[in-house]
Amino acid sequence: MSQSAAHNLEPRGGPGRRTVELPASLPLAPAPPRHAGSAVVHAHHGEIVQGVFYSADGTLEHGLVTLPCPLFSARARFHARPTGPLAVEPSDRGRALKAARMTLDALGRTGWGGSLRMEGNVPLRWGCGSSTTDVLAAIFAVCDAFGTQLPREWIARISVAAESASDSLMYGPERAILFAQRLGTVLMDLGAPLPPVRVLGFNTEADRGVETLALPPCQYSPWEAEAFRPILGLLRHAVERQNPVLLGRVATASTLIMQRHRPKRGMADLLRLASECGALGVQVAHSGTVVGFLFHPGARSEADVGRARAGLHRLGMDRTWDFSTDSAPHPAGLP
């Protein structure tokens, strides 16, 4: 790597740059509010890749590509009122409340209040996007109450402003996006969905997790920053050809780099088991505790998944789940 590149190893999305410019307000007047707005947002299962990537102007950005997961979701209901406070239940969903306020402002309803009710089954602190699903469900529910939508770019910026770092769930599973999670911008639209894969998921820490939003950005070495170039290239080929084998290689490569920063317990045994059972690769929640073995989609992998599940049981990981990414639904409320 060149000396000049080495001097630019602090990504723009690092600790020194956390301010996100919010949209002023929607240029079109929204329709009058209905009685209530609602939305459902499905979670993800960590990432296929997460690291730093060179942008067109040669600077580094933190970025990620999430793996959609239909098993977990957040639901929001919002009742708008022309005056009065804005409140949320449960009261600990402060990020959803903050996002709802920002959405009202973006819709030109700065003085409005209302009640926001949040529900869902997204595991907390596993790295499955519990915060982002809450925030997005709140944004979509507020928009739904006014019978309107916001541009996805605006939704992304509101999400990052509400929670400091966000996943790319606002873009839905139909197009794979390399997303700058601390800036709320798209670094690269890969032009198609991720190749479909079957995922055998589990938590390396039983039901425990980590406070993902409290984690600082990883400080990647110059070697690692350079390594993400071919990884991204391989991902582009995987998406273009809809090739799950290449996708598995991308996931494992990113997992191995992340293991140097936020190691998962027993990863050496997990990689060996995945290989023995015919898995295409191993993906992780880079800021969480879940891991997924990737297999060919459909029934052809049934026996391999069964052997992997038995192997995980021998390693003390009894709780597993199984899903296919091509069944991941589109988030409700998106244009």
PDB file of C-alpha atoms in Angstrom, residues 79-286:
ATOM      1  CA  HIS A  79     -51.351   7.901  17.058  1.00  0.00           C
ATOM      2  CA  ALA A  80     -50.714  11.493  15.955  1.00  0.00           C
ATOM      3  CA  ARG A  81     -52.037  14.524  17.835  1.00  0.00           C
ATOM      4  CA  PRO A  82     -51.790  18.156  16.625  1.00  0.00           C
ATOM      5  CA  THR A  83     -50.614  19.305  20.071  1.00  0.00           C
ATOM      6  CA  GLY A  84     -49.215  17.820  23.238  1.00  0.00           C
ATOM      7  CA  PRO A  85     -46.245  15.652  24.127  1.00  0.00           C
ATOM      8  CA  LEU A  86     -44.763  12.783  22.190  1.00  0.00           C
ATOM      9  CA  ALA A  87     -44.513   9.608  24.300  1.00  0.00           C
ATOM     10  CA  VAL A  88     -43.367   6.034  23.763  1.00  0.00           C
ATOM     11  CA  GLU A  89     -44.210   2.698  25.393  1.00  0.00           C
ATOM     12  CA  PRO A  90     -42.200   0.941  26.710  1.00  0.00           C
ATOM     13  CA  SER A  91     -40.513   4.028  28.060  1.00  0.00           C
ATOM     14  CA  ASP A  92     -37.011   2.625  27.499  1.00  0.00           C
ATOM     15  CA  ARG A  93     -37.338   2.885  23.684  1.00  0.00           C
ATOM     16  CA  GLY A  94     -35.720   6.313  23.630  1.00  0.00           C
ATOM     17  CA  ARG A  95     -34.128   5.873  20.205  1.00  0.00           C
ATOM     18  CA  ALA A  96     -37.510   5.074  18.639  1.00  0.00           C
ATOM     19  CA  LEU A  97     -38.963   8.155  20.340  1.00  0.00           C
ATOM     20  CA  LYS A  98     -36.121  10.308  19.023  1.00  0.00           C
ATOM     21  CA  ALA A  99     -36.637   8.941  15.512  1.00  0.00           C
ATOM     22  CA  ALA A 100     -40.376   9.644  15.691  1.00  0.00           C
ATOM     23  CA  ARG A 101     -39.683  13.264  16.654  1.00  0.00           C
ATOM     24  CA  MET A 102     -37.193  13.681  13.817  1.00  0.00           C
ATOM     25  CA  THR A 103     -39.708  12.166  11.401  1.00  0.00           C
ATOM     26  CA  LEU A 104     -42.440  14.587  12.494  1.00  0.00           C
ATOM     27  CA  ASP A 105     -39.992  17.433  11.911  1.00  0.00           C
ATOM     28  CA  ALA A 106     -39.048  16.049   8.486  1.00  0.00           C
ATOM     29  CA  LEU A 107     -42.763  15.907   7.605  1.00  0.00           C
ATOM     30  CA  GLY A 108     -43.199  19.550   8.585  1.00  0.00           C
ATOM     31  CA  ARG A 109     -45.166  18.636  11.756  1.00  0.00           C
ATOM     32  CA  THR A 110     -42.752  20.076  14.290  1.00  0.00           C
ATOM     33  CA  GLY A 111     -45.404  21.021  16.861  1.00  0.00           C
ATOM     34  CA  TRP A 112     -47.211  17.693  16.753  1.00  0.00           C
ATOM     35  CA  GLY A 113     -47.142  15.009  19.445  1.00  0.00           C
ATOM     36  CA  GLY A 114     -48.693  11.611  19.861  1.00  0.00           C
ATOM     37  CA  SER A 115     -48.270   8.157  21.315  1.00  0.00           C
ATOM     38  CA  LEU A 116     -45.891   5.519  19.998  1.00  0.00           C
ATOM     39  CA  ARG A 117     -46.229   1.850  20.956  1.00  0.00           C
ATOM     40  CA  MET A 118     -43.318  -0.509  20.257  1.00  0.00           C
ATOM     41  CA  GLU A 119     -43.417  -4.326  20.225  1.00  0.00           C
ATOM     42  CA  GLY A 120     -41.272  -7.057  18.758  1.00  0.00           C
ATOM     43  CA  ASN A 121     -39.131 -10.135  19.225  1.00  0.00           C
ATOM     44  CA  VAL A 122     -35.704  -8.981  18.024  1.00  0.00           C
ATOM     45  CA  PRO A 123     -33.119 -10.268  20.552  1.00  0.00           C
ATOM     46  CA  LEU A 124     -31.323  -7.486  22.362  1.00  0.00           C
ATOM     47  CA  ARG A 125     -27.524  -7.192  22.134  1.00  0.00           C
ATOM     48  CA  TRP A 126     -27.114 -10.142  19.741  1.00  0.00           C
ATOM     49  CA  GLY A 127     -26.219  -7.955  16.763  1.00  0.00           C
ATOM     50  CA  CYS A 128     -29.494  -8.582  14.893  1.00  0.00           C
ATOM     51  CA  GLY A 129     -30.447  -4.916  14.565  1.00  0.00           C
ATOM     52  CA  SER A 130     -32.818  -4.530  17.527  1.00  0.00           C
ATOM     53  CA  SER A 131     -32.164  -0.787  17.694  1.00  0.00           C
ATOM     54  CA  THR A 132     -32.418  -0.197  13.947  1.00  0.00           C
ATOM     55  CA  THR A 133     -35.641  -2.193  13.620  1.00  0.00           C
ATOM     56  CA  ASP A 134     -37.200  -0.155  16.447  1.00  0.00           C
ATOM     57  CA  VAL A 135     -36.065   3.127  14.890  1.00  0.00           C
ATOM     58  CA  LEU A 136     -37.234   2.214  11.395  1.00  0.00           C
ATOM     59  CA  ALA A 137     -40.581   0.898  12.616  1.00  0.00           C
ATOM     60  CA  ALA A 138     -41.139   4.208  14.424  1.00  0.00           C
ATOM     61  CA  ILE A 139     -40.230   6.225  11.309  1.00  0.00           C
ATOM     62  CA  PHE A 140     -42.500   4.171   9.050  1.00  0.00           C
ATOM     63  CA  ALA A 141     -45.399   4.264  11.534  1.00  0.00           C
ATOM     64  CA  VAL A 142     -45.248   8.062  11.777  1.00  0.00           C
ATOM     65  CA  CYS A 143     -45.159   8.344   7.989  1.00  0.00           C
ATOM     66  CA  ASP A 144     -48.050   5.891   7.720  1.00  0.00           C
ATOM     67  CA  ALA A 145     -50.120   8.003  10.100  1.00  0.00           C
ATOM     68  CA  PHE A 146     -49.803  10.892   7.640  1.00  0.00           C
ATOM     69  CA  GLY A 147     -50.276   8.698   4.573  1.00  0.00           C
ATOM     70  CA  THR A 148     -46.881   9.546   3.160  1.00  0.00           C
ATOM     71  CA  GLN A 149     -43.334   8.264   2.792  1.00  0.00           C
ATOM     72  CA  LEU A 150     -39.860   9.707   3.096  1.00  0.00           C
ATOM     73  CA  PRO A 151     -37.012   9.099   0.647  1.00  0.00           C
ATOM     74  CA  ARG A 152     -34.823   6.242   1.799  1.00  0.00           C
ATOM     75  CA  GLU A 153     -31.835   8.580   1.965  1.00  0.00           C
ATOM     76  CA  TRP A 154     -33.687  10.679   4.517  1.00  0.00           C
ATOM     77  CA  ILE A 155     -34.723   7.626   6.497  1.00  0.00           C
ATOM     78  CA  ALA A 156     -31.094   6.497   6.601  1.00  0.00           C
ATOM     79  CA  ARG A 157     -29.910   9.836   7.945  1.00  0.00           C
ATOM     80  CA  ILE A 158     -32.657   9.976  10.570  1.00  0.00           C
ATOM     81  CA  SER A 159     -31.787   6.438  11.675  1.00  0.00           C
ATOM     82  CA  VAL A 160     -28.107   7.224  12.141  1.00  0.00           C
ATOM     83  CA  ALA A 161     -28.907  10.472  13.956  1.00  0.00           C
ATOM     84  CA  ALA A 162     -31.237   8.586  16.330  1.00  0.00           C
ATOM     85  CA  GLU A 163     -28.886   5.721  17.194  1.00  0.00           C
ATOM     86  CA  SER A 164     -25.350   6.857  16.138  1.00  0.00           C
ATOM     87  CA  ALA A 165     -24.846   3.823  13.869  1.00  0.00           C
ATOM     88  CA  SER A 166     -27.465   2.057  11.788  1.00  0.00           C
ATOM     89  CA  ASP A 167     -27.888  -0.982   9.593  1.00  0.00           C
ATOM     90  CA  SER A 168     -29.126  -0.773   6.004  1.00  0.00           C
ATOM     91  CA  LEU A 169     -32.557  -2.319   6.615  1.00  0.00           C
ATOM     92  CA  MET A 170     -34.327   0.759   5.235  1.00  0.00           C
ATOM     93  CA  TYR A 171     -33.233  -0.342   1.739  1.00  0.00           C
ATOM     94  CA  GLY A 172     -34.909  -3.728   2.028  1.00  0.00           C
ATOM     95  CA  PRO A 173     -33.557  -7.122   0.944  1.00  0.00           C
ATOM     96  CA  GLU A 174     -34.210  -6.737  -2.787  1.00  0.00           C
ATOM     97  CA  ARG A 175     -30.901  -4.918  -3.418  1.00  0.00           C
ATOM     98  CA  ALA A 176     -27.626  -5.552  -1.601  1.00  0.00           C
ATOM     99  CA  ILE A 177     -26.187  -2.276  -0.311  1.00  0.00           C
ATOM    100  CA  LEU A 178     -22.720  -1.449   0.988  1.00  0.00           C
ATOM    101  CA  PHE A 179     -23.799   1.002   3.656  1.00  0.00           C
ATOM    102  CA  ALA A 180     -21.785   3.505   5.707  1.00  0.00           C
ATOM    103  CA  GLN A 181     -23.366   2.723   9.044  1.00  0.00           C
ATOM    104  CA  ARG A 182     -22.061   5.821  10.826  1.00  0.00           C
ATOM    105  CA  LEU A 183     -22.835   8.283   8.030  1.00  0.00           C
ATOM    106  CA  GLY A 184     -26.139   6.929   6.733  1.00  0.00           C
ATOM    107  CA  THR A 185     -24.983   6.876   3.118  1.00  0.00           C
ATOM    108  CA  VAL A 186     -24.771   4.232   0.409  1.00  0.00           C
ATOM    109  CA  LEU A 187     -21.175   3.470  -0.561  1.00  0.00           C
ATOM    110  CA  MET A 188     -22.160   1.048  -3.299  1.00  0.00           C
ATOM    111  CA  ASP A 189     -25.395  -0.341  -4.693  1.00  0.00           C
ATOM    112  CA  LEU A 190     -24.556  -3.866  -5.776  1.00  0.00           C
ATOM    113  CA  GLY A 191     -27.521  -3.841  -8.138  1.00  0.00           C
ATOM    114  CA  ALA A 192     -29.271  -7.047  -7.083  1.00  0.00           C
ATOM    115  CA  PRO A 193     -30.132  -9.039  -3.947  1.00  0.00           C
ATOM    116  CA  LEU A 194     -27.619 -11.203  -2.192  1.00  0.00           C
ATOM    117  CA  PRO A 195     -27.550 -14.748  -3.583  1.00  0.00           C
ATOM    118  CA  PRO A 196     -30.079 -16.833  -1.641  1.00  0.00           C
ATOM    119  CA  VAL A 197     -28.609 -18.991   1.107  1.00  0.00           C
ATOM    120  CA  ARG A 198     -29.910 -21.177   3.881  1.00  0.00           C
ATOM    121  CA  VAL A 199     -28.651 -20.072   7.298  1.00  0.00           C
ATOM    122  CA  LEU A 200     -28.175 -22.179  10.428  1.00  0.00           C
ATOM    123  CA  GLY A 201     -27.881 -19.592  13.181  1.00  0.00           C
ATOM    124  CA  PHE A 202     -26.828 -19.739  16.812  1.00  0.00           C
ATOM    125  CA  ASN A 203     -25.493 -17.541  19.617  1.00  0.00           C
ATOM    126  CA  THR A 204     -21.959 -18.253  20.804  1.00  0.00           C
ATOM    127  CA  GLU A 205     -22.849 -16.789  24.213  1.00  0.00           C
ATOM    128  CA  ALA A 206     -26.113 -18.703  24.858  1.00  0.00           C
ATOM    129  CA  ASP A 207     -28.781 -15.997  25.361  1.00  0.00           C
ATOM    130  CA  ARG A 208     -26.318 -13.308  26.343  1.00  0.00           C
ATOM    131  CA  GLY A 209     -25.059 -10.495  24.123  1.00  0.00           C
ATOM    132  CA  VAL A 210     -23.110  -7.244  24.039  1.00  0.00           C
ATOM    133  CA  GLU A 211     -24.116  -3.588  24.006  1.00  0.00           C
ATOM    134  CA  THR A 212     -23.443  -3.181  20.317  1.00  0.00           C
ATOM    135  CA  LEU A 213     -23.953   0.594  20.039  1.00  0.00           C
ATOM    136  CA  ALA A 214     -21.429   1.179  22.838  1.00  0.00           C
ATOM    137  CA  LEU A 215     -18.653  -0.506  20.856  1.00  0.00           C
ATOM    138  CA  PRO A 216     -16.170   1.879  19.220  1.00  0.00           C
ATOM    139  CA  PRO A 217     -15.398   1.469  15.518  1.00  0.00           C
ATOM    140  CA  CYS A 218     -12.716  -1.143  14.807  1.00  0.00           C
ATOM    141  CA  GLN A 219      -9.285   0.244  14.030  1.00  0.00           C
ATOM    142  CA  TYR A 220      -8.253  -1.761  10.991  1.00  0.00           C
ATOM    143  CA  SER A 221      -4.609  -2.135  10.028  1.00  0.00           C
ATOM    144  CA  PRO A 222      -3.317  -1.015   6.609  1.00  0.00           C
ATOM    145  CA  TRP A 223      -3.132  -4.677   5.599  1.00  0.00           C
ATOM    146  CA  GLU A 224      -6.740  -5.248   6.574  1.00  0.00           C
ATOM    147  CA  ALA A 225      -7.907  -2.125   4.749  1.00  0.00           C
ATOM    148  CA  GLU A 226      -6.249  -3.411   1.599  1.00  0.00           C
ATOM    149  CA  ALA A 227      -7.702  -6.895   2.120  1.00  0.00           C
ATOM    150  CA  PHE A 228     -11.238  -5.540   1.884  1.00  0.00           C
ATOM    151  CA  ARG A 229     -10.646  -4.532  -1.756  1.00  0.00           C
ATOM    152  CA  PRO A 230     -10.629  -8.100  -3.163  1.00  0.00           C
ATOM    153  CA  ILE A 231     -13.311  -9.124  -0.663  1.00  0.00           C
ATOM    154  CA  LEU A 232     -15.605  -6.445  -2.064  1.00  0.00           C
ATOM    155  CA  GLY A 233     -14.699  -7.478  -5.589  1.00  0.00           C
ATOM    156  CA  LEU A 234     -15.617 -11.079  -4.786  1.00  0.00           C
ATOM    157  CA  LEU A 235     -18.900  -9.910  -3.287  1.00  0.00           C
ATOM    158  CA  ARG A 236     -19.732  -8.014  -6.475  1.00  0.00           C
ATOM    159  CA  HIS A 237     -19.140 -11.190  -8.491  1.00  0.00           C
ATOM    160  CA  ALA A 238     -21.255 -13.197  -6.045  1.00  0.00           C
ATOM    161  CA  VAL A 239     -24.183 -10.802  -6.437  1.00  0.00           C
ATOM    162  CA  GLU A 240     -23.805 -10.435 -10.188  1.00  0.00           C
ATOM    163  CA  ARG A 241     -23.743 -14.197 -10.720  1.00  0.00           C
ATOM    164  CA  GLN A 242     -26.125 -14.954  -7.814  1.00  0.00           C
ATOM    165  CA  ASN A 243     -23.526 -17.430  -6.628  1.00  0.00           C
ATOM    166  CA  PRO A 244     -23.944 -18.610  -2.997  1.00  0.00           C
ATOM    167  CA  VAL A 245     -20.530 -20.319  -3.030  1.00  0.00           C
ATOM    168  CA  LEU A 246     -18.754 -17.002  -3.604  1.00  0.00           C
ATOM    169  CA  LEU A 247     -20.967 -15.364  -0.992  1.00  0.00           C
ATOM    170  CA  GLY A 248     -19.841 -17.944   1.549  1.00  0.00           C
ATOM    171  CA  ARG A 249     -16.196 -17.158   0.832  1.00  0.00           C
ATOM    172  CA  VAL A 250     -16.843 -13.445   1.325  1.00  0.00           C
ATOM    173  CA  ALA A 251     -18.545 -14.087   4.652  1.00  0.00           C
ATOM    174  CA  THR A 252     -15.735 -16.299   5.955  1.00  0.00           C
ATOM    175  CA  ALA A 253     -13.055 -13.802   4.902  1.00  0.00           C
ATOM    176  CA  SER A 254     -14.801 -10.982   6.769  1.00  0.00           C
ATOM    177  CA  THR A 255     -15.330 -13.257   9.781  1.00  0.00           C
ATOM    178  CA  LEU A 256     -11.614 -14.068   9.942  1.00  0.00           C
ATOM    179  CA  ILE A 257     -10.649 -10.386   9.898  1.00  0.00           C
ATOM    180  CA  MET A 258     -13.204  -9.529  12.552  1.00  0.00           C
ATOM    181  CA  GLN A 259     -11.910 -12.376  14.703  1.00  0.00           C
ATOM    182  CA  ARG A 260      -8.735 -10.268  15.168  1.00  0.00           C
ATOM    183  CA  HIS A 261     -10.802  -7.425  16.674  1.00  0.00           C
ATOM    184  CA  ARG A 262     -13.876  -8.925  18.355  1.00  0.00           C
ATOM    185  CA  PRO A 263     -13.252 -12.665  18.639  1.00  0.00           C
ATOM    186  CA  LYS A 264     -16.134 -15.108  18.901  1.00  0.00           C
ATOM    187  CA  ARG A 265     -15.723 -17.937  21.373  1.00  0.00           C
ATOM    188  CA  GLY A 266     -14.681 -21.251  19.831  1.00  0.00           C
ATOM    189  CA  MET A 267     -14.288 -19.894  16.298  1.00  0.00           C
ATOM    190  CA  ALA A 268     -11.594 -22.412  15.327  1.00  0.00           C
ATOM    191  CA  ASP A 269     -13.937 -25.296  16.178  1.00  0.00           C
ATOM    192  CA  LEU A 270     -16.820 -23.569  14.406  1.00  0.00           C
ATOM    193  CA  LEU A 271     -14.839 -23.088  11.197  1.00  0.00           C
ATOM    194  CA  ARG A 272     -13.737 -26.735  11.278  1.00  0.00           C
ATOM    195  CA  LEU A 273     -17.304 -27.933  11.844  1.00  0.00           C
ATOM    196  CA  ALA A 274     -18.662 -25.741   9.052  1.00  0.00           C
ATOM    197  CA  SER A 275     -16.115 -27.170   6.619  1.00  0.00           C
ATOM    198  CA  GLU A 276     -16.834 -30.774   7.671  1.00  0.00           C
ATOM    199  CA  CYS A 277     -20.570 -30.259   7.179  1.00  0.00           C
ATOM    200  CA  GLY A 278     -20.337 -28.761   3.714  1.00  0.00           C
ATOM    201  CA  ALA A 279     -21.199 -25.190   4.702  1.00  0.00           C
ATOM    202  CA  LEU A 280     -20.413 -22.541   2.092  1.00  0.00           C
ATOM    203  CA  GLY A 281     -19.085 -20.133   4.704  1.00  0.00           C
ATOM    204  CA  VAL A 282     -19.439 -18.633   8.165  1.00  0.00           C
ATOM    205  CA  GLN A 283     -20.908 -15.201   8.809  1.00  0.00           C
ATOM    206  CA  VAL A 284     -21.089 -13.296  12.081  1.00  0.00           C
ATOM    207  CA  ALA A 285     -22.703 -10.323  13.673  1.00  0.00           C
ATOM    208  CA  HIS A 286     -19.562  -8.194  13.685  1.00  0.00           C
TER     209      HIS A 286
END
